[in-house]
Short mmCIF file of C-alpha atoms in Angstrom, two decimals:
data_model
loop_
_atom_site.label_atom_id
_atom_site.label_comp_id
_atom_site.label_asym_id
_atom_site.label_seq_id
_atom_site.Cartn_x
_atom_site.Cartn_y
_atom_site.Cartn_z
CA MET L 1 -9.60 1.57 4.57
CA TYR L 2 -5.62 1.14 5.65
CA ALA L 3 -5.31 4.73 6.73
CA GLN L 4 -8.02 5.99 8.86
CA MET L 5 -8.19 9.57 10.31
CA VAL L 6 -5.58 11.10 8.45
CA LYS L 7 -4.90 14.57 9.53
CA SER L 8 -4.84 16.61 6.35
CA GLU L 9 -2.58 19.93 6.19
CA ALA L 10 -3.96 23.06 5.07
CA ALA L 11 -3.49 24.13 1.29
CA ASP L 12 -1.68 27.72 1.02
CA ASP L 13 -2.53 30.13 -1.59
CA SER L 14 1.20 31.01 -3.17
CA PRO L 15 1.75 31.00 -6.76
CA GLU L 16 3.63 27.89 -6.52
CA ALA L 17 0.39 26.15 -4.60
CA ILE L 18 -1.95 27.55 -7.13
CA SER L 19 -0.03 25.88 -10.45
CA PHE L 20 0.45 22.73 -8.47
CA GLN L 21 -3.07 22.62 -7.51
CA ALA L 22 -3.76 23.46 -11.50
CA ARG L 23 -1.46 20.58 -12.40
CA ILE L 24 -3.43 18.09 -10.12
CA ASP L 25 -6.83 19.16 -11.48
CA ALA L 26 -5.79 18.37 -14.94
CA GLY L 27 -4.65 14.91 -14.05
CA GLU L 28 -0.98 15.29 -13.93
CA LYS L 29 0.89 12.93 -11.69
CA ILE L 30 3.25 14.81 -9.03
CA GLU L 31 7.05 13.31 -8.92
CA PRO L 32 9.17 13.23 -6.12
CA LYS L 33 11.34 15.79 -7.44
CA ASP L 34 8.91 18.34 -8.38
CA TRP L 35 7.47 21.23 -5.92
CA MET L 36 5.07 20.46 -3.68
CA PRO L 37 3.30 22.48 -0.58
CA ALA L 38 4.69 21.34 2.66
CA GLY L 39 1.05 20.32 3.61
CA TYR L 40 0.87 18.11 0.96
CA ARG L 41 4.15 16.33 1.46
CA LYS L 42 3.15 15.86 5.24
CA THR L 43 -0.22 14.61 4.68
CA LEU L 44 1.03 12.24 2.18
CA ILE L 45 3.80 10.94 4.66
CA ARG L 46 1.21 10.35 7.57
CA GLN L 47 -1.01 8.59 5.07
CA ILE L 48 1.27 6.41 3.29
CA GLY L 49 3.17 5.73 6.36
CA GLN L 50 0.27 4.33 8.24
CA HIS L 51 -0.63 2.52 5.19
CA ALA L 52 2.44 0.79 5.03
CA HIS L 53 2.37 0.18 8.95
CA SER L 54 -1.00 -1.29 8.51
CA GLU L 55 0.38 -4.09 5.92
CA ILE L 56 3.08 -4.91 8.39
CA VAL L 57 0.69 -5.17 11.24
CA GLY L 58 -1.81 -6.88 9.33
CA GLN L 59 0.60 -9.92 8.86
CA LEU L 60 0.12 -10.68 12.83
CA PRO L 61 -3.75 -11.99 12.77
CA GLU L 62 -3.09 -14.38 9.88
CA GLY L 63 0.50 -15.27 10.78
CA ASN L 64 -1.00 -16.59 14.10
CA TRP L 65 -2.54 -19.26 12.15
CA ILE L 66 0.25 -20.52 9.69
CA THR L 67 1.24 -23.25 11.82
CA ARG L 68 -2.26 -24.53 12.24
CA ALA L 69 -3.45 -24.44 9.25
CA PRO L 70 -5.63 -27.49 8.47
CA THR L 71 -3.80 -28.83 5.06
CA LEU L 72 -0.18 -27.97 3.92
CA GLU L 73 -1.68 -26.34 0.93
CA ARG L 74 -3.71 -23.89 2.89
CA LYS L 75 -0.99 -23.39 5.01
CA ALA L 76 1.14 -23.05 1.99
CA ILE L 77 -1.58 -20.34 0.73
CA LEU L 78 -1.66 -18.64 3.89
CA LEU L 79 2.40 -18.12 4.02
CA ALA L 80 2.17 -16.88 0.59
CA LYS L 81 -0.60 -14.24 1.68
CA VAL L 82 1.18 -13.15 4.85
CA GLN L 83 4.25 -12.71 2.35
CA ASP L 84 2.51 -10.32 -0.20
CA GLU L 85 1.26 -8.10 3.12
CA ALA L 86 5.13 -7.86 4.03
CA GLY L 87 5.93 -6.95 0.00
CA HIS L 88 2.87 -4.40 0.04
CA GLY L 89 4.34 -2.71 3.16
CA LEU L 90 7.67 -2.66 1.19
CA TYR L 91 6.22 -0.85 -1.80
CA LEU L 92 4.53 1.49 0.43
CA TYR L 93 7.61 2.55 2.46
CA CYS L 94 9.61 3.03 -0.51
CA ALA L 95 6.61 5.40 -1.99
CA ALA L 96 6.92 7.31 1.52
CA GLU L 97 10.73 7.44 1.50
CA THR L 98 10.66 9.43 -1.92
CA LEU L 99 8.99 12.08 0.39
CA GLY L 100 12.00 12.53 2.45
CA VAL L 101 11.09 10.49 5.28
CA SER L 102 13.62 7.58 6.59
CA ARG L 103 12.78 3.98 6.73
CA ASP L 104 14.13 3.92 10.10
CA ASP L 105 11.95 6.84 11.20
CA LEU L 106 8.59 5.68 9.94
CA THR L 107 9.45 2.23 12.01
CA GLU L 108 10.31 4.35 14.99
CA MET L 109 7.09 6.23 14.83
CA LEU L 110 4.96 2.97 14.63
CA LEU L 111 7.08 1.01 17.36
CA ASP L 112 6.59 4.05 19.96
CA GLY L 113 2.93 4.73 19.08
CA ARG L 114 3.31 7.96 17.43
CA MET L 115 2.32 6.24 14.03
CA LYS L 116 -0.92 4.36 13.55
CA TYR L 117 -2.22 1.19 11.86
CA SER L 118 -5.39 0.32 11.07
CA SER L 119 -7.93 -0.27 14.08
CA ILE L 120 -8.85 -3.69 12.13
CA PHE L 121 -5.73 -5.41 13.26
CA ASN L 122 -6.27 -4.77 16.84
CA TYR L 123 -8.85 -7.53 16.96
CA PRO L 124 -7.86 -11.27 17.70
CA THR L 125 -8.10 -14.07 14.84
CA LEU L 126 -9.92 -16.82 16.95
CA THR L 127 -10.77 -19.57 14.44
CA TRP L 128 -9.60 -20.84 11.21
CA ALA L 129 -12.87 -19.14 10.01
CA ASP L 130 -11.38 -15.73 10.86
CA MET L 131 -8.62 -16.57 8.06
CA GLY L 132 -11.59 -16.58 5.70
CA ALA L 133 -13.20 -13.57 7.20
CA VAL L 134 -10.02 -11.59 7.19
CA GLY L 135 -9.58 -12.24 3.46
CA TRP L 136 -13.47 -11.83 2.58
CA LEU L 137 -13.84 -8.86 4.50
CA VAL L 138 -10.84 -7.04 5.52
CA ASP L 139 -9.01 -7.30 2.01
CA GLY L 140 -12.31 -6.74 0.52
CA ALA L 141 -12.47 -3.92 2.59
CA ALA L 142 -9.00 -2.78 1.79
CA ILE L 143 -9.64 -3.31 -2.11
CA MET L 144 -12.51 -1.08 -2.02
CA ASN L 145 -10.17 1.96 -0.75
CA GLN L 146 -6.95 1.01 -2.82
CA VAL L 147 -8.74 0.36 -6.22
CA PRO L 148 -9.58 4.24 -6.49
CA LEU L 149 -5.96 5.10 -4.80
CA GLN L 150 -4.66 3.53 -8.16
CA ARG L 151 -5.75 7.28 -9.59
CA THR L 152 -3.94 9.25 -6.76
CA SER L 153 -2.19 12.32 -8.01
CA TYR L 154 1.09 10.92 -6.47
CA GLY L 155 3.45 8.96 -8.70
CA PRO L 156 4.98 6.76 -6.47
CA TYR L 157 1.96 6.29 -4.34
CA SER L 158 -0.18 5.46 -7.12
CA ARG L 159 2.38 2.78 -8.55
CA ALA L 160 2.45 1.21 -5.37
CA MET L 161 -1.33 0.82 -5.07
CA ILE L 162 -1.37 -0.66 -8.79
CA ARG L 163 0.89 -3.34 -8.02
CA VAL L 164 -0.89 -3.85 -4.39
CA CYS L 165 -4.30 -4.51 -6.38
CA LYS L 166 -2.66 -6.62 -8.62
CA GLU L 167 -2.15 -9.17 -5.70
CA GLU L 168 -5.06 -8.00 -3.09
CA SER L 169 -7.40 -9.88 -5.07
CA PHE L 170 -6.09 -13.03 -4.51
CA HIS L 171 -6.21 -12.39 -1.10
CA GLN L 172 -10.10 -11.88 -1.04
CA ARG L 173 -10.90 -14.75 -3.24
CA LYS L 174 -8.85 -17.13 -0.87
CA GLY L 175 -10.65 -15.76 2.09
CA PHE L 176 -14.22 -16.30 0.64
CA ASP L 177 -12.80 -19.88 -0.77
CA ILE L 178 -12.34 -20.68 3.04
CA MET L 179 -15.57 -19.11 3.93
CA ARG L 180 -17.41 -21.37 1.48
CA LYS L 181 -15.88 -24.39 2.36
CA MET L 182 -16.93 -24.00 6.11
CA SER L 183 -20.19 -22.67 5.16
CA ASN L 184 -20.91 -25.65 3.00
CA GLY L 185 -19.14 -27.92 5.64
CA THR L 186 -20.59 -29.52 9.10
CA PRO L 187 -22.83 -27.57 11.29
CA ALA L 188 -19.71 -26.74 13.44
CA GLN L 189 -17.76 -25.40 10.57
CA LYS L 190 -20.98 -23.28 9.32
CA ARG L 191 -21.10 -21.72 12.70
CA MET L 192 -17.65 -20.89 13.12
CA ALA L 193 -18.12 -19.51 9.66
CA GLN L 194 -21.32 -17.46 10.92
CA ASP L 195 -19.41 -16.34 14.38
CA ALA L 196 -16.32 -15.08 12.41
CA LEU L 197 -18.76 -12.87 9.97
CA ASN L 198 -20.49 -11.62 13.47
CA ARG L 199 -17.22 -10.41 15.06
CA PHE L 200 -15.57 -9.27 11.81
CA TRP L 201 -18.50 -7.42 10.11
CA GLU L 202 -18.37 -4.24 12.50
CA PRO L 203 -14.88 -3.97 12.58
CA SER L 204 -14.66 -3.83 8.72
CA LEU L 205 -17.03 -1.12 8.57
CA MET L 206 -14.97 0.85 10.97
CA MET L 207 -11.88 0.40 8.42
CA PHE L 208 -13.61 3.17 6.31
CA GLY L 209 -13.42 5.49 9.59
CA PRO L 210 -15.88 7.67 10.38
CA SER L 211 -18.14 9.57 8.23
CA ASP L 212 -16.15 12.46 6.81
CA LYS L 213 -18.41 14.11 4.57
CA ASP L 214 -18.15 17.30 6.22
CA SER L 215 -14.57 17.43 7.19
CA VAL L 216 -12.39 20.08 6.13
CA HIS L 217 -9.45 17.75 6.19
CA SER L 218 -11.05 15.40 3.94
CA ALA L 219 -12.08 18.19 1.42
CA GLN L 220 -8.38 19.28 1.58
CA SER L 221 -7.15 15.62 0.73
CA MET L 222 -9.49 15.15 -1.83
CA ALA L 223 -8.79 18.30 -3.85
CA TRP L 224 -4.91 16.96 -3.80
CA LYS L 225 -6.39 13.50 -5.02
CA ILE L 226 -4.49 11.54 -2.25
CA LYS L 227 -8.24 10.88 -1.21
CA MET L 228 -10.41 9.87 -3.77
CA ASN L 229 -13.95 9.09 -2.28
CA THR L 230 -15.30 9.70 1.31
CA ASN L 231 -15.59 7.49 3.75
CA ASP L 232 -19.31 7.23 3.56
CA GLU L 233 -19.17 6.27 -0.33
CA LEU L 234 -16.51 3.72 0.12
CA ARG L 235 -18.72 1.91 3.04
CA GLN L 236 -21.81 2.08 1.27
CA LYS L 237 -19.99 0.29 -1.98
CA PHE L 238 -18.76 -2.29 0.60
CA VAL L 239 -21.77 -3.13 2.00
CA ASP L 240 -23.43 -3.36 -1.53
CA GLN L 241 -21.06 -5.87 -2.44
CA THR L 242 -20.80 -8.24 0.67
CA VAL L 243 -24.14 -8.48 1.56
CA PRO L 244 -25.05 -10.71 -1.57
CA GLN L 245 -21.72 -12.78 -1.01
CA ALA L 246 -22.92 -13.21 2.31
CA ASP L 247 -26.43 -14.41 0.84
CA TYR L 248 -24.72 -16.72 -1.25
CA LEU L 249 -22.83 -18.32 1.38
CA GLY L 250 -25.81 -18.52 3.51
CA LEU L 251 -24.65 -16.55 6.43
CA THR L 252 -26.56 -13.83 8.12
CA VAL L 253 -25.15 -10.40 8.21
CA PRO L 254 -25.10 -9.30 11.94
CA ASP L 255 -27.26 -6.24 11.40
CA GLU L 256 -30.88 -6.51 12.06
CA THR L 257 -31.58 -3.39 10.29
CA LEU L 258 -30.06 -4.04 6.95
CA LYS L 259 -32.45 -3.68 4.33
CA TRP L 260 -31.96 -2.92 0.51
CA ASN L 261 -33.40 0.85 -0.13
CA ASP L 262 -34.61 1.07 -3.84
CA GLU L 263 -34.40 4.73 -3.80
CA LYS L 264 -30.74 5.06 -3.28
CA GLY L 265 -29.75 1.82 -4.93
CA GLY L 266 -28.15 0.54 -1.97
CA TYR L 267 -28.56 -1.13 1.46
CA ASP L 268 -29.56 0.56 4.60
CA PHE L 269 -27.35 -0.65 7.37
CA ALA L 270 -26.40 0.07 10.92
CA GLU L 271 -23.39 2.29 12.23
CA PRO L 272 -21.05 0.50 13.63
CA ASP L 273 -20.09 1.45 17.32
CA TRP L 274 -17.76 4.63 16.80
CA ALA L 275 -17.08 4.83 20.70
CA GLU L 276 -15.50 1.15 20.49
CA PHE L 277 -13.58 2.31 17.20
CA TYR L 278 -12.36 5.36 18.96
CA GLU L 279 -11.26 3.37 22.13
CA VAL L 280 -9.25 0.83 19.49
CA LEU L 281 -7.75 3.84 18.28
CA LYS L 282 -6.66 5.05 21.66
CA GLY L 283 -4.88 1.85 21.77
CA ASN L 284 -7.72 0.31 24.11
CA GLY L 285 -8.82 -2.50 21.31
CA PRO L 286 -8.69 -6.34 22.10
CA CYS L 287 -5.02 -6.68 20.59
CA ASN L 288 -3.57 -3.18 20.63
CA ARG L 289 -0.85 -4.09 23.35
CA GLU L 290 0.01 -7.38 21.83
CA ARG L 291 0.50 -6.21 18.16
CA LEU L 292 2.70 -3.52 19.24
CA ALA L 293 4.47 -5.70 21.28
CA ALA L 294 4.95 -8.09 18.78
CA ARG L 295 6.55 -5.67 16.35
CA ASN L 296 8.91 -3.74 18.93
CA LYS L 297 9.96 -7.59 19.94
CA ALA L 298 10.53 -8.35 16.23
CA TRP L 299 12.62 -5.04 16.02
CA ASP L 300 14.45 -5.60 18.80
CA ASP L 301 15.45 -9.27 18.06
CA GLY L 302 16.30 -8.38 14.78
CA ALA L 303 19.01 -6.14 15.78
CA TRP L 304 22.17 -8.33 15.59
CA VAL L 305 20.88 -9.47 12.17
CA ARG L 306 20.81 -5.79 10.77
CA ASP L 307 24.17 -4.93 12.57
CA GLY L 308 25.61 -8.12 11.44
CA LEU L 309 24.57 -7.41 7.85
CA SER L 310 25.90 -3.77 7.86
CA ALA L 311 29.35 -4.76 9.25
CA TYR L 312 29.34 -7.35 6.36
CA GLY L 313 28.30 -4.70 4.05
CA GLN L 314 30.87 -2.46 4.96
CA LYS L 315 33.64 -4.82 5.00
CA ARG L 316 32.99 -6.00 1.69
CA ALA L 317 33.01 -2.45 0.29
CA ALA L 318 36.05 -1.67 1.61
CA ARG L 319 37.78 -4.68 0.26
CA LYS L 320 36.53 -3.70 -2.85
CA VAL L 321 38.03 0.00 -2.39
CA ALA L 322 41.56 -1.83 -1.21
CA ALA L 323 41.64 -4.23 -4.57
CA GLN L 324 41.38 -1.10 -6.76
CA MET P 1 8.28 2.71 -5.51
CA SER P 2 10.36 5.41 -6.21
CA SER P 3 11.08 7.72 -9.12
CA VAL P 4 15.04 8.13 -9.58
CA GLY P 5 16.35 11.52 -9.46
CA ASN P 6 19.50 13.53 -8.29
CA GLU P 7 17.30 15.27 -5.84
CA TYR P 8 16.22 11.88 -4.68
CA PRO P 9 15.69 12.30 -0.54
CA GLN P 10 18.87 10.88 0.33
CA SER P 11 18.96 11.79 3.82
CA LYS P 12 21.07 8.68 4.55
CA VAL P 13 23.72 9.49 2.09
CA GLU P 14 24.53 13.01 3.63
CA THR P 15 23.72 12.11 7.34
CA PRO P 16 23.96 8.33 8.08
CA LYS P 17 21.51 7.84 10.49
CA ARG P 18 21.71 5.10 12.79
CA SER P 19 22.64 2.32 10.10
CA GLU P 20 19.97 2.25 7.70
CA TRP P 21 21.23 0.25 4.67
CA PRO P 22 21.67 1.85 1.33
CA LEU P 23 18.65 2.42 -0.80
CA TRP P 24 18.82 0.48 -4.33
CA GLU P 25 16.48 1.25 -7.58
CA VAL P 26 15.31 -1.69 -9.05
CA PHE P 27 14.96 -2.53 -12.47
CA ILE P 28 13.27 -5.83 -13.95
CA ARG P 29 12.99 -7.19 -17.30
CA GLY P 30 9.55 -8.51 -17.63
CA GLN P 31 9.93 -10.92 -20.36
CA HIS P 32 12.70 -11.92 -22.82
CA GLY P 33 13.13 -9.17 -25.67
CA MET P 34 11.76 -6.34 -23.56
CA ASN P 35 13.50 -3.43 -21.68
CA HIS P 36 14.13 -3.40 -18.34
CA ARG P 37 11.74 -1.26 -16.38
CA HIS P 38 12.12 0.66 -13.03
CA VAL P 39 9.72 -1.05 -10.59
CA GLY P 40 10.50 0.38 -7.14
CA SER P 41 13.36 0.43 -4.95
CA LEU P 42 14.46 -1.31 -1.53
CA HIS P 43 17.47 -1.36 1.34
CA ALA P 44 20.28 -3.74 0.93
CA VAL P 45 23.76 -3.62 2.24
CA ASP P 46 25.42 -4.60 -1.26
CA ALA P 47 24.15 -5.44 -4.68
CA GLU P 48 24.15 -9.49 -4.23
CA MET P 49 21.48 -8.88 -1.08
CA ALA P 50 19.59 -6.19 -3.30
CA ILE P 51 19.24 -8.88 -6.38
CA LYS P 52 17.67 -11.10 -3.64
CA ASN P 53 15.23 -8.72 -1.82
CA ALA P 54 14.21 -7.86 -5.37
CA ARG P 55 13.45 -11.12 -6.39
CA ASP P 56 11.46 -11.62 -3.21
CA VAL P 57 9.34 -8.33 -3.19
CA TYR P 58 9.10 -7.73 -6.99
CA THR P 59 9.28 -11.25 -8.67
CA ARG P 60 6.38 -13.00 -6.36
CA ARG P 61 4.58 -13.86 -9.61
CA ASN P 62 6.87 -14.55 -12.27
CA GLU P 63 6.91 -10.90 -13.11
CA GLY P 64 10.84 -10.97 -14.33
CA VAL P 65 13.34 -12.71 -16.24
CA SER P 66 16.43 -10.51 -15.39
CA ILE P 67 17.04 -8.13 -12.34
CA TRP P 68 19.31 -4.93 -12.30
CA VAL P 69 19.86 -3.04 -9.22
CA VAL P 70 21.66 0.42 -8.90
CA GLU P 71 22.38 2.41 -5.70
CA ALA P 72 20.20 5.26 -5.63
CA HIS P 73 22.70 7.74 -5.21
CA HIS P 74 24.50 6.55 -8.64
CA ILE P 75 21.71 7.89 -10.63
CA ALA P 76 21.74 11.15 -12.31
CA ALA P 77 18.62 12.85 -13.46
CA SER P 78 17.49 15.71 -15.28
CA SER P 79 16.04 18.59 -13.31
CA PRO P 80 12.13 18.80 -13.41
CA SER P 81 12.76 22.97 -13.59
CA ASP P 82 14.18 22.18 -16.95
CA LYS P 83 11.19 20.47 -18.24
CA GLY P 84 9.86 23.26 -20.49
CA PRO P 85 13.51 24.56 -22.00
CA PHE P 86 15.30 21.05 -21.82
CA TYR P 87 12.58 19.39 -24.14
CA GLU P 88 11.83 22.57 -26.37
CA PRO P 89 14.19 21.65 -29.45
CA ALA P 90 12.19 18.59 -29.98
CA GLU P 91 8.76 20.27 -29.52
CA SER P 92 9.55 22.71 -32.43
CA LYS P 93 10.13 20.18 -34.89
CA ILE P 94 6.78 18.66 -35.77
CA TYR P 95 7.98 17.36 -39.23
CA ARG P 96 9.73 14.79 -37.24
CA HIS P 97 6.61 12.96 -37.05
CA PRO P 98 5.38 10.97 -40.23
CA THR P 99 1.78 12.51 -39.83
CA PHE P 100 3.20 15.75 -40.71
CA PHE P 101 3.58 14.89 -44.29
CA ASP P 102 0.15 14.49 -46.40
CA ILE P 103 0.25 11.23 -48.35
CA PRO P 104 -2.64 11.23 -51.42
CA ASP P 105 -5.00 8.10 -50.62
CA ASP P 106 -4.24 7.00 -54.26
CA VAL P 107 -0.54 6.28 -53.34
CA GLY P 108 -1.83 3.47 -50.76
CA ALA P 109 -0.21 2.87 -47.73
CA MET P 110 3.23 4.37 -46.58
#
């Protein structure tokens, strides 16, 4: 889940809000010009904004390995994957902008820390096997969340999710392919693959956020269909899907309590360390400072390019007016 | 990914904030013989840059053979509050649909 702990605003009980809810219940899509409760708009801006920021910051852990990919083909593929993440960020920023927030405002809120991005991107990518684990687990967890969001009530968000999902499955397969290669490689490569799984397993489970089955905020977001499943549902689905894949790779999921539960038709598994999760959200993860510093540097270093292009655009527009 | 419209949140048009580039709506013809379809939006300083950006953002997997871009504020749109009355003339004329007429089975396909 790329959006974590998004605080939901309360609904109101005005006649407009009641007919708005009826539209959602009937499966209608809400479009930018339609009336919507202020809380719906605010919550969506937070959620889509955080989702967009996650795509953008999510380029950093993988960008780290572009220059060190083991072959030219792997490098080209990784580059394409990272470029996709930039694209996903742009689809999502566009969707957020239809709600009346400006791109610059969103960027500013990311850069000064007022808005968050997913906790997962605050973990380092130490070896090439991490490129496998990120694609397989992190993109796998993202898909779990994004597939149901294709049916979300807000039209522009839903359409962005449809595009994202079309492209995301390449990412997961690419990651699994790296894991497969390394799991079947030399003992040292297999150790690297296992080590990557060990380090990314819990942070991947954290991506879905803490249990929210009793959360009032979550219930409101679900009524508005901007959240389609509880965090626990999605986490369970992710574990059930991923464990057999780890078995196939011959890798061990780092959870001694992991056990198939016939009764519920799913695995029992250990909760990740939520204290660590909250620390990462607070800004104290292994790479929080590095990630935000990198985004700030990119924004500051790019200022002259943005200004130069703006000046060029204005000059061309002025010339066009003069010619008419 | 925006839906177009005259109430489109154009915060930048009325109050140019810092130096945000104009917003462009992007339309792509997916295959020869098909209509251009709205796919989303992006920011660019001019049309040329908007088309190049649209290529990078919306056609990374051969999704298009032709791109249109138009600055969002040039688009006029019907108002959502008109939804009922505006389309009413069509709703009451169900005889415009072929299924309105019964054709006996003996007549065959028509």
